[in-house]
Tab-separated table of C-alpha atoms in Angstrom:
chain	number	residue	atom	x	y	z
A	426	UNK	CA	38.909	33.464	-5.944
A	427	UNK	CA	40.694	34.731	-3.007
A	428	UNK	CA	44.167	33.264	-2.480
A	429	UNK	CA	46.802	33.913	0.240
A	430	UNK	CA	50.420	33.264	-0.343
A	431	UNK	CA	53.958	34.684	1.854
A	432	UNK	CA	55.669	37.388	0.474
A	433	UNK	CA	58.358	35.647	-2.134
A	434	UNK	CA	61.560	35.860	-1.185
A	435	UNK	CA	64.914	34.917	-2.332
A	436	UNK	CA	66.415	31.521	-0.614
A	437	UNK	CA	69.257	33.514	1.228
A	438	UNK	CA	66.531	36.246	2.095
A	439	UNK	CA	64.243	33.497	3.730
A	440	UNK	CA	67.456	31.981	5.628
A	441	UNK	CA	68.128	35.153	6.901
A	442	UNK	CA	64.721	35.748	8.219
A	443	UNK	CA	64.517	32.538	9.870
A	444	UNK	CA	67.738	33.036	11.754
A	445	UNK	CA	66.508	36.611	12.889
A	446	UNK	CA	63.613	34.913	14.449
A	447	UNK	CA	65.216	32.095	15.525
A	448	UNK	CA	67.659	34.621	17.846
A	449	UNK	CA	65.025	36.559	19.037
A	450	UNK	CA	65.042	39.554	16.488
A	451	UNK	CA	61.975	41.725	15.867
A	452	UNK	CA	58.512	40.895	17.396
A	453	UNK	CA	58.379	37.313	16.717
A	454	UNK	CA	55.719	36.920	19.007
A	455	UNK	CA	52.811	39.215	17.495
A	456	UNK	CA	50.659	38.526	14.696
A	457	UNK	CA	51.303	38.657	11.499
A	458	UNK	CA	50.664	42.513	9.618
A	459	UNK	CA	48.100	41.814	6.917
A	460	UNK	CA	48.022	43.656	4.006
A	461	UNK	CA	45.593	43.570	0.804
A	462	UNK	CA	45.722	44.186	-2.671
A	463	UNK	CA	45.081	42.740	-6.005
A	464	UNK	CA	47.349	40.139	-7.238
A	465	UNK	CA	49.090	41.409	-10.336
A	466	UNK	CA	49.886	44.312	-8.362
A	467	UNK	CA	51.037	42.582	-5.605
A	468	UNK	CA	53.736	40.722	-7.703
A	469	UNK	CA	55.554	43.377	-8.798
A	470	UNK	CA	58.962	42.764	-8.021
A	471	UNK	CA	59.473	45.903	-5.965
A	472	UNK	CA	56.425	44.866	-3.767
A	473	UNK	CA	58.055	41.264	-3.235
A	474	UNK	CA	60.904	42.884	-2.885
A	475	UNK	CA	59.934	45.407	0.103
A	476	UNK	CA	58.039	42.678	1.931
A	477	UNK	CA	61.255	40.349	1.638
A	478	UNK	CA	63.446	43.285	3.409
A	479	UNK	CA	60.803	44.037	5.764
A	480	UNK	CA	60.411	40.682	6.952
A	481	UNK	CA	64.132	40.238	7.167
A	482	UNK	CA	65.375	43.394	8.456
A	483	UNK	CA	62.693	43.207	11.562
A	484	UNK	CA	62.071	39.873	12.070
A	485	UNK	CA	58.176	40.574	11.351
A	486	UNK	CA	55.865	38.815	8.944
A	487	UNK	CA	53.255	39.816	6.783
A	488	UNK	CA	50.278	38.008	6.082
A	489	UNK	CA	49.902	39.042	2.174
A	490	UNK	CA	45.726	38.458	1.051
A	491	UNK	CA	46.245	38.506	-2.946
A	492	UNK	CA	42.747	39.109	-4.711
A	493	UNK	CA	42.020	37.893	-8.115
A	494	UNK	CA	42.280	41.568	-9.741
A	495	UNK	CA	38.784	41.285	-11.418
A	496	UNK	CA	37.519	40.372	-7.885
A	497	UNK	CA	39.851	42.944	-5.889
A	498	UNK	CA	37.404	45.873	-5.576
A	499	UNK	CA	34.068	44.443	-4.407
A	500	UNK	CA	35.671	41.827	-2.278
A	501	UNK	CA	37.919	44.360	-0.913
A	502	UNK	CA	34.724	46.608	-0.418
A	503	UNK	CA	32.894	43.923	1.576
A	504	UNK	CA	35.844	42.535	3.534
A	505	UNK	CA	35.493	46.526	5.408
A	506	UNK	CA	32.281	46.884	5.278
A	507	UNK	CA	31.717	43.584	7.152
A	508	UNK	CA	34.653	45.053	9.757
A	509	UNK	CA	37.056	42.209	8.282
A	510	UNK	CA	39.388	44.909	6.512
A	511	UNK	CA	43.153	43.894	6.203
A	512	UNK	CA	45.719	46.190	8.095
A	513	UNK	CA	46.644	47.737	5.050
A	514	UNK	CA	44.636	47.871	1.916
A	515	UNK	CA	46.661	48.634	-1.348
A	516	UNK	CA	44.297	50.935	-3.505
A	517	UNK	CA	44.825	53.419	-6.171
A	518	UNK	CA	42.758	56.656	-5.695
A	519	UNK	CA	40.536	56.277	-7.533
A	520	UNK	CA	36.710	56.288	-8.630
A	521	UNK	CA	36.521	52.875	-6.785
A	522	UNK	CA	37.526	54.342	-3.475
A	523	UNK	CA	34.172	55.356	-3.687
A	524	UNK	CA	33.143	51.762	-2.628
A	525	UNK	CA	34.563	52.826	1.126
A	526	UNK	CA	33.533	55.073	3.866
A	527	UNK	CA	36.968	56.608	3.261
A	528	UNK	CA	36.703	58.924	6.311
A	529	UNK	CA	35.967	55.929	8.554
A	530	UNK	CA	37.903	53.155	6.760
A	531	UNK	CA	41.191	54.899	7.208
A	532	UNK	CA	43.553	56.520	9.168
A	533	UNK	CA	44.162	60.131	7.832
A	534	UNK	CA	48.275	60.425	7.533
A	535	UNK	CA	49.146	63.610	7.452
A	536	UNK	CA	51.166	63.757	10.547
A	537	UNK	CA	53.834	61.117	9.640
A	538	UNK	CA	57.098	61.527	9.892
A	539	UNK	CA	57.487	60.754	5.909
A	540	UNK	CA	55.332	62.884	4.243
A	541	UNK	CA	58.354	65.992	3.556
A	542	UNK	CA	60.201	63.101	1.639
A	543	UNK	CA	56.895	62.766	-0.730
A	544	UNK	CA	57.023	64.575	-4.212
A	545	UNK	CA	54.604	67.178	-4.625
A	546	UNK	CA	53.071	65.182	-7.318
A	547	UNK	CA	52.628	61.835	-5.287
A	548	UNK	CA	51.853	63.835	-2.318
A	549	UNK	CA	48.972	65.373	-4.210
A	550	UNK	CA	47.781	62.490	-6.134
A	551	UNK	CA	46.926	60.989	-2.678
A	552	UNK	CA	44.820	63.372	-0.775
A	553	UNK	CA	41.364	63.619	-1.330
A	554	UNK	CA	39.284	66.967	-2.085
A	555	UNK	CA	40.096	68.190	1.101
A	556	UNK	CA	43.508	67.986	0.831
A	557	UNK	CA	44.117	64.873	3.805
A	558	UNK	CA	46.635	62.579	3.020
A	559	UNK	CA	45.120	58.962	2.300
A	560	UNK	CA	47.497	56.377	1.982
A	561	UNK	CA	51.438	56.560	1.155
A	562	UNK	CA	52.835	56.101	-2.823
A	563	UNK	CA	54.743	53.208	-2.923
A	564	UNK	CA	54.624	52.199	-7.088
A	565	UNK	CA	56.050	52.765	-10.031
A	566	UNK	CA	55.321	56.322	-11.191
A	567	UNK	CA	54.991	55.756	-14.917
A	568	UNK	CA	54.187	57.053	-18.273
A	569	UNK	CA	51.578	55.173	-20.268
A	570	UNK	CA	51.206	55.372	-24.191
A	571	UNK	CA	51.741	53.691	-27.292
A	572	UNK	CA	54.943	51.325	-26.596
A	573	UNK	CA	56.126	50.143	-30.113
A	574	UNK	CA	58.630	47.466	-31.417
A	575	UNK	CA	61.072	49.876	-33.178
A	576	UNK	CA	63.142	47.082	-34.764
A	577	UNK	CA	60.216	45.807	-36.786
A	578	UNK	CA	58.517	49.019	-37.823
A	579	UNK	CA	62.442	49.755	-39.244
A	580	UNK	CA	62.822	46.438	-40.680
A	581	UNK	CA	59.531	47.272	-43.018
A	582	UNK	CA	60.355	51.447	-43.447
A	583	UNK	CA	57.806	52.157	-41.097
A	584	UNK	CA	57.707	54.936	-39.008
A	585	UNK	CA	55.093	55.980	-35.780
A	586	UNK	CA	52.515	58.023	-36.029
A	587	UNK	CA	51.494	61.801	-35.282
A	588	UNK	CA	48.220	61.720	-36.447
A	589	UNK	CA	44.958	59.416	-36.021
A	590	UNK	CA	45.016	58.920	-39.635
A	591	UNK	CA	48.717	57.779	-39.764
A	592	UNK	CA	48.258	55.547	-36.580
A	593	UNK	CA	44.957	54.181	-38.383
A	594	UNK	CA	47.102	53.608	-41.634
A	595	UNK	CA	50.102	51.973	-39.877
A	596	UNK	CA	47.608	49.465	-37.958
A	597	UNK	CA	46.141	48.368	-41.216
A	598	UNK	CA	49.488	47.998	-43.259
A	599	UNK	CA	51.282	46.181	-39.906
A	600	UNK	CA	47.733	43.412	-40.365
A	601	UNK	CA	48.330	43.870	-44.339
A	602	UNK	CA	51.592	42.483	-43.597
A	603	UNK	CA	50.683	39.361	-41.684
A	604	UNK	CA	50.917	41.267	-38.331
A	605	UNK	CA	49.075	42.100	-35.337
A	606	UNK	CA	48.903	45.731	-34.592
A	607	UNK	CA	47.521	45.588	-31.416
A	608	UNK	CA	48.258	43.446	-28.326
A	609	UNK	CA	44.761	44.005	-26.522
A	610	UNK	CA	44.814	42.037	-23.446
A	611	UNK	CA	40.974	42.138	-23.094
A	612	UNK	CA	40.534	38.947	-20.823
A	613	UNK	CA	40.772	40.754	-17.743
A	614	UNK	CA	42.770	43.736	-18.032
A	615	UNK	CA	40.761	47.540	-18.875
A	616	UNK	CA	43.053	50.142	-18.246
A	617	UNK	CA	43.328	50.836	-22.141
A	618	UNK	CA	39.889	52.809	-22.558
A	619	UNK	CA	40.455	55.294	-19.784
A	620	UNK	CA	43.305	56.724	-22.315
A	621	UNK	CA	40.941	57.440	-24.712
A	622	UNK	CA	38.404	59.126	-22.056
A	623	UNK	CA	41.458	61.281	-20.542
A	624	UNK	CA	41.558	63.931	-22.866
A	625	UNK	CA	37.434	63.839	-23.359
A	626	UNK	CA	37.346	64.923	-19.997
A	627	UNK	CA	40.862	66.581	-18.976
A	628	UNK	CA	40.660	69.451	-21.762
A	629	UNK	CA	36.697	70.353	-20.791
A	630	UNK	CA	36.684	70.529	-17.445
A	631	UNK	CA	32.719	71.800	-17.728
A	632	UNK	CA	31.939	69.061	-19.616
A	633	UNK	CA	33.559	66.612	-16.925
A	634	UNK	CA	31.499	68.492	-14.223
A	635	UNK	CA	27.877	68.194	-15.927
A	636	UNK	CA	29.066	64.359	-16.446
A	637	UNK	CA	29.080	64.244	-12.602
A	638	UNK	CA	26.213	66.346	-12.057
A	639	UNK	CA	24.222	63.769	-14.162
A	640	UNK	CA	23.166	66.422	-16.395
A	641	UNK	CA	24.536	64.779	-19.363
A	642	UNK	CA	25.521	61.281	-20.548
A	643	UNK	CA	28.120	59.339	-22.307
A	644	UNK	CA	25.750	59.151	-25.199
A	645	UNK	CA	25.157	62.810	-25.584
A	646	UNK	CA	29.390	62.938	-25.647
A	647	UNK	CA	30.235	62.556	-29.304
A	648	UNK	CA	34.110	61.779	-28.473
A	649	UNK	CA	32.802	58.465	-26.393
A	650	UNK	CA	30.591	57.255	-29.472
A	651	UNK	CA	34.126	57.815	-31.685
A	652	UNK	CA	35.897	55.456	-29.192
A	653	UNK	CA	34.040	52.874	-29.592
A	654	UNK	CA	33.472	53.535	-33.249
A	655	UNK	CA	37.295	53.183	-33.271
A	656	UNK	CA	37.460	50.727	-31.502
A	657	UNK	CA	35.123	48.395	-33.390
A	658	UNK	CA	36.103	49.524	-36.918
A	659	UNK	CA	39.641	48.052	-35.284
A	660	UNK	CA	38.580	44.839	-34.423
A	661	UNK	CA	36.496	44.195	-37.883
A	662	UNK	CA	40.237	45.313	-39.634
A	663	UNK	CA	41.728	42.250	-37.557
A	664	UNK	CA	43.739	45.330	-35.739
A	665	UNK	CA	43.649	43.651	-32.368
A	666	UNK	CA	44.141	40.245	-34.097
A	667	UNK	CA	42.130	36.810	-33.432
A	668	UNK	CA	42.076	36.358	-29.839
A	669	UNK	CA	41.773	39.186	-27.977
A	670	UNK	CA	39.180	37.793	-25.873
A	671	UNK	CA	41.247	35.172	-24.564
A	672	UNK	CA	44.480	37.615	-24.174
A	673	UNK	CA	44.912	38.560	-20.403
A	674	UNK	CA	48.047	39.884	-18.306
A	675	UNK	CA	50.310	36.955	-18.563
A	676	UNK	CA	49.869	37.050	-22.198
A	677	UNK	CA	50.821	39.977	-22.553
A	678	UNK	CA	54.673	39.357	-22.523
A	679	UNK	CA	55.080	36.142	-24.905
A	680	UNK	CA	52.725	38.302	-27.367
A	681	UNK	CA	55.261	40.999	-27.666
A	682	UNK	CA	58.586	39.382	-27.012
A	683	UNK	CA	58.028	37.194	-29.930
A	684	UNK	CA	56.859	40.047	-31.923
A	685	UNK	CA	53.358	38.375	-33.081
A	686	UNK	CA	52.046	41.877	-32.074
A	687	UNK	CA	53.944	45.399	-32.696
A	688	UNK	CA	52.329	47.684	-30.110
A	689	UNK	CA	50.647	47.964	-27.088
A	690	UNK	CA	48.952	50.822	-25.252
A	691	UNK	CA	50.140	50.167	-21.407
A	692	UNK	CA	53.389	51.849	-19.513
A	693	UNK	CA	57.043	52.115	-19.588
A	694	UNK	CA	57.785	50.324	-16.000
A	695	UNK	CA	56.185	46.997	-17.448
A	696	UNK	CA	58.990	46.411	-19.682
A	697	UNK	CA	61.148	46.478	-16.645
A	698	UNK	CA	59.186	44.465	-14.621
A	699	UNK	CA	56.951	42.020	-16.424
A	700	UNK	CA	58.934	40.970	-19.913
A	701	UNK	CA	60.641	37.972	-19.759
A	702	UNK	CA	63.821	38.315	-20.784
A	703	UNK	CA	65.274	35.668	-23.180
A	704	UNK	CA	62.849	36.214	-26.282
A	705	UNK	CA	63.246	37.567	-29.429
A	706	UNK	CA	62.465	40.979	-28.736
A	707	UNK	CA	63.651	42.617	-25.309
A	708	UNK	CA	62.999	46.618	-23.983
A	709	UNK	CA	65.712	47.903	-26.162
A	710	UNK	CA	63.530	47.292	-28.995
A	711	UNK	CA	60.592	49.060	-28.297
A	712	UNK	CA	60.123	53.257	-28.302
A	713	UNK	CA	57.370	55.325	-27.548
A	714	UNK	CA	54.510	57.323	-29.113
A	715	UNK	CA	51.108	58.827	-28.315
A	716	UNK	CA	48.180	56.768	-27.480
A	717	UNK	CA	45.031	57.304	-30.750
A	718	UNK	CA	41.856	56.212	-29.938
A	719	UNK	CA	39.623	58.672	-31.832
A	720	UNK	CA	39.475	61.102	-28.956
A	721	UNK	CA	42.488	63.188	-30.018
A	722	UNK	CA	43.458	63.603	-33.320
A	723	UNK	CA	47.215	64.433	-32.016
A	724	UNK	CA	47.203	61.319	-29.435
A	725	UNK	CA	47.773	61.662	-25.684
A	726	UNK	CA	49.964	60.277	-22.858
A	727	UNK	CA	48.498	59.786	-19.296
A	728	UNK	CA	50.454	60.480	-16.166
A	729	UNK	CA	51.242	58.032	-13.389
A	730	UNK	CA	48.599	56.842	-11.352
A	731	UNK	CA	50.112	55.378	-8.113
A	732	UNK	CA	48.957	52.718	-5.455
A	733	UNK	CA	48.340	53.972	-2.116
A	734	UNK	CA	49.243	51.793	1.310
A	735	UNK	CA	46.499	52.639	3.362
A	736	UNK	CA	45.945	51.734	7.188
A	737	UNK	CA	42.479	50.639	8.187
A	738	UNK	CA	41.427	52.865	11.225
A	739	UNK	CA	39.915	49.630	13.054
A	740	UNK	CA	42.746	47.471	13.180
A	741	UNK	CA	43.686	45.876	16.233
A	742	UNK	CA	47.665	46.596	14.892
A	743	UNK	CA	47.703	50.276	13.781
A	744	UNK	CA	50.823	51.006	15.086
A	745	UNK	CA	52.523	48.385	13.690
A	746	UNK	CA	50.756	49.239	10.162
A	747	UNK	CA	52.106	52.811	10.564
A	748	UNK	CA	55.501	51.604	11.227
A	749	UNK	CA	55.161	49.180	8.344
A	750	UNK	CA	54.461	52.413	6.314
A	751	UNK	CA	57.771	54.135	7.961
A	752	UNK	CA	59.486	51.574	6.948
A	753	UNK	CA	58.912	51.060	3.435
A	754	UNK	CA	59.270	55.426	3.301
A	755	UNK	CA	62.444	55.045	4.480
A	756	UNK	CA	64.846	55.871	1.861
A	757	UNK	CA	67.427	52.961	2.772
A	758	UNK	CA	64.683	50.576	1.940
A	759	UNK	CA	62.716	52.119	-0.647
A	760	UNK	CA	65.494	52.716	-2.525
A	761	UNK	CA	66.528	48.456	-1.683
A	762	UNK	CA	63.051	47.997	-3.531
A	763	UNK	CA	63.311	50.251	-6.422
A	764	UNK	CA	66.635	49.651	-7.587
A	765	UNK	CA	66.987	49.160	-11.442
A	766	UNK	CA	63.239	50.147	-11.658
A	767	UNK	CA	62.054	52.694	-14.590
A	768	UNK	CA	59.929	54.803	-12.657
A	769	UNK	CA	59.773	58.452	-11.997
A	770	UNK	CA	60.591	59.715	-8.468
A	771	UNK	CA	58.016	59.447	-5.564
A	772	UNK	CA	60.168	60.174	-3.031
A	773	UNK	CA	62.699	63.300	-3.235
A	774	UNK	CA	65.562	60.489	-1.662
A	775	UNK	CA	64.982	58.333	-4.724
A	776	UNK	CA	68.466	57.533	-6.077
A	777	UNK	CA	68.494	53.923	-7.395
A	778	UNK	CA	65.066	54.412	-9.663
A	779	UNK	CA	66.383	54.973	-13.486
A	780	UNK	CA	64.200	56.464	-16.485
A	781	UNK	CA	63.299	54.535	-19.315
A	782	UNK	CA	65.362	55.487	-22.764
A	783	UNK	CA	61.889	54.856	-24.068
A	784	UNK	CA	60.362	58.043	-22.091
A	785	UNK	CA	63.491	60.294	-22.365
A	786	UNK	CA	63.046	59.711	-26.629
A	787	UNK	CA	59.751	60.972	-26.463
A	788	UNK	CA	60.202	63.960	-23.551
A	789	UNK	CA	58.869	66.675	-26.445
A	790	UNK	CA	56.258	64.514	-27.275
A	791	UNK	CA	55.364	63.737	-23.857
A	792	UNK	CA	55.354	67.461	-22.518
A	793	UNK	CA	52.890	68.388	-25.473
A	794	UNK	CA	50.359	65.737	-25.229
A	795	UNK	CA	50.394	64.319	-21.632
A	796	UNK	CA	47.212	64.985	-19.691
A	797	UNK	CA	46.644	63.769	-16.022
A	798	UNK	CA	44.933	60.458	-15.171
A	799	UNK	CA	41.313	61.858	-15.505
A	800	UNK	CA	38.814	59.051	-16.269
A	801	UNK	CA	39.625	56.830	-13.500
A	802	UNK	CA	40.323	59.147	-10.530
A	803	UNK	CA	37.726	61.697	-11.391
A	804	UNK	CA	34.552	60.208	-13.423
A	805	UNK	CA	31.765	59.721	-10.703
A	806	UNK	CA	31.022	55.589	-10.793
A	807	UNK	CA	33.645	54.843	-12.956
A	808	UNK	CA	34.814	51.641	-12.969
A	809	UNK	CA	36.992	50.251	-15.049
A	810	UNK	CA	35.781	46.602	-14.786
A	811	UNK	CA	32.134	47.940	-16.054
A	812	UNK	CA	33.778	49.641	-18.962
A	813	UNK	CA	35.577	46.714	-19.916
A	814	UNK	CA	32.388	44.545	-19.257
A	815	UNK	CA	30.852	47.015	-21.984
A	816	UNK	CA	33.520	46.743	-24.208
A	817	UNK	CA	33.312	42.723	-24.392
A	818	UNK	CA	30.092	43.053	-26.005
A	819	UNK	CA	31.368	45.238	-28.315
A	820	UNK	CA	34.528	43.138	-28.736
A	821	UNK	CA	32.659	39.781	-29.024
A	822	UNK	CA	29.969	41.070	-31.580
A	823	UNK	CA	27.032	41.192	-29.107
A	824	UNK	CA	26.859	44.582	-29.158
A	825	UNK	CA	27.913	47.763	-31.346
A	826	UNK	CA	29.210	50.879	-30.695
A	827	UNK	CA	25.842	52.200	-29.570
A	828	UNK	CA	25.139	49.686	-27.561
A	829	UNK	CA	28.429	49.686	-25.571
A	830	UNK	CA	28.131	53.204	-24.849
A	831	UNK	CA	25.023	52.754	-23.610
A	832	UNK	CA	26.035	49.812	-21.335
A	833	UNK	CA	28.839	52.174	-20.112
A	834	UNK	CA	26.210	54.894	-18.855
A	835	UNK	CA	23.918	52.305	-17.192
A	836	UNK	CA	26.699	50.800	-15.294
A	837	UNK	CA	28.259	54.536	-14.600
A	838	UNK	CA	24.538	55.808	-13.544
A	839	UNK	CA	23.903	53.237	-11.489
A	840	UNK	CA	26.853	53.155	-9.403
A	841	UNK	CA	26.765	56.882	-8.735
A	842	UNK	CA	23.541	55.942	-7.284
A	843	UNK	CA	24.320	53.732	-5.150
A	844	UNK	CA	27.734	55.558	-3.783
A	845	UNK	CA	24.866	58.422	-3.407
A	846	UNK	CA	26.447	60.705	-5.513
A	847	UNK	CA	24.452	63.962	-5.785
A	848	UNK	CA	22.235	64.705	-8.666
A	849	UNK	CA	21.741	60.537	-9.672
């Protein structure tokens, strides 16, 4: 279900907003900007947070169009290709892009007056093959892996793991001990499997390339059979506990602040932004350590994969979208919006960002085992929705390891297809 809903702001925020208009500020005349993107992203506080100072600073309002996030991409999809496309779409780059005519969808940005102020690394996570700038960063540049609760792996004379077989052997002796290993937020959330497919693909780049040239499958990739080998053999252990199924996003927070669950495989920026504070267990008690799926026996980290703004070339306002994107690359306001936020730079003016003690503890570990974001942004007709869709058959016993993977190549095979990918 689509829902719309104002930017949130705070009351003296709103007041001043209202007076701005009220006195004539800003272009209180024109239509509202709209902008698009899912709706957990959407809520981040440094999102509400830019649209708040936007909206007060100019006098302008945004129309904000939040997307149920396991509706975002096809209804995003069809909203362009029926010419109904918001002003700005917030996307990440990557395989689902694939669902637009990029080249005609969007304004190429090349020539703004921001782009010197991008990192080289945000910068080049946004261009396509080509090298044409798509959309500008504006997200939390993070550092995904295995986030643990420190306080009770001490309190039991625990310690993380280096190797698959110790991670395996500390999951089943945290369940042994009456807890859950695993918060595994399957009811709508499927970033977790693309860390396992990262290093498949990032350390054989051949093998990646035949994968797109449809001259091999999932199922002829031993490492994808292992993940969902390991990935069953951890649900029948109780690894993931009872009710993964029914865990989604906002689940996600109670589950580990109360400490019913010891780890998680997501990012450092979500304990900034998304646990409540209050419970038993807050950031401070939680440290980092390699993600272990069965795809690499020494774990892995993935890089930060960042949402783009991007301005749809047939809108009526493009001017006032690219000033909208001026705005939030300005560094008096971007830094407004990421103050206090564990994030690594995006912009070279970044100043009020701060790095997680979590990610600065594991640096060495991090420079020997991080790849780049591989499976989502590079897979032909990947989708992370059809993976998860794969992996609830698995999860829910309809299915087993076999099955899934096979499930995962239809779904692959047959979106290729249809994007018109060459060779499927």
């Amino acid at each position: 279900m689509k829902r719309r809903y104002a930017a949130a702001v705070t009351m003296t925020m709103l007041a001043a907003a209202l007076l701005l208009t009220a006195c004539g500020g800003g272009q209180t005349g024109s239509e509202p900007l709209t902008l698009m993107g899912k709706t957990s992203d959407l809520e981040k506080p440094y999102m509400q947070e830019i649209f708040a100072h936007y909206e007060q600073q100019t006098g302008q309002k945004l129309d904000i169009i939040a997307v149920e996030d396991a509706e975002f991409e096809a209804t995003a999809a069809r909203s362009f290709a029926d010419g109904r496309g918001a002003d700005i779409l917030m996307h990440f780059h990557n395989a689902d892009l694939a669902r637009f005519d990029v080249a005609a969808d969007f304004l190429p940005l090349d020539d703004q007056p921001w782009v010197d102020d991008l990192t080289a690394s945000a910068r080049a996570y946004c261009q396509d093959a080509d090298g044409t700038l798509l959309g500008l960063p504006f997200w939390e540049n993070s550092v995904s892996g295995c986030y643990y609760n420190k306080t009770i792996l001490d309190s039991l004379g625990l310690k993380p793991a280096t190797t698959q077989a110790e991670f395996d052997a500390l999951c089943q002796v945290l369940a042994d001990t009456g807890y859950t290993p695993l918060c595994w937020p399957a009811d709508g959330c499927s970033w977790m499997y693309q860390f396992a497919l990262d290093p498949v693909f990032a350390d054989d780049p051949d093998l990646l390339d035949r994968l797109n040239r449809n001259e091999l499958t999932y199922q002829k990739i031993p490492a994808v059979t292992d993940m969902a080998q390991w990935v069953d053999s951890a649900v029948q252990r109780g690894w993931f506990g009872t009710d993964c199924l029914r865990t989604g996003w906002d689940d996600i927070s109670p589950v580990l602040g109360s400490g019913k669950a010891v780890m998680i495989f997501l990012w450092d920026t979500w304990f900034y932004t998304d646990l409540a504070p209050g419970q038993t267990y807050g950031k401070e008690d939680f440290a980092l350590m390699p993600v272990f799926m069965g795809t690499a026996d020494g774990g892995t980290y993935e890089g930060g994969n960042l949402n783009m703004m991007m301005v749809n070339r047939a809108s009526p306002h493009r001017e006032q979208a690219l000033e909208f994107l001026a705005f939030c690359a300005a560094p008096e306001n971007y830094n407004v919006a990421f103050d206090g936020i564990s994030t690594v730079n995006c912009f070279k003016g970044q100043t009020t960002n701060i790095q997680s003690q979590m990610v600065t503890d594991a640096a060495a570990s991090i420079a020997a085992r991080e790849r780049v974001s591989t499976a989502a942004s590079k897979i032909v007709g990947y989708s992370a929705e059809d993976v998860a869709d794969a992996f609830a058959g698995l999860l829910s016993g309809r299915t087993d390891a076999d099955g899934c993977v096979r499930l995962m190549d239809e779904r692959r095979i047959a979106a290729a297809a249809a994007q018109g990918a060459a060779g499927f």
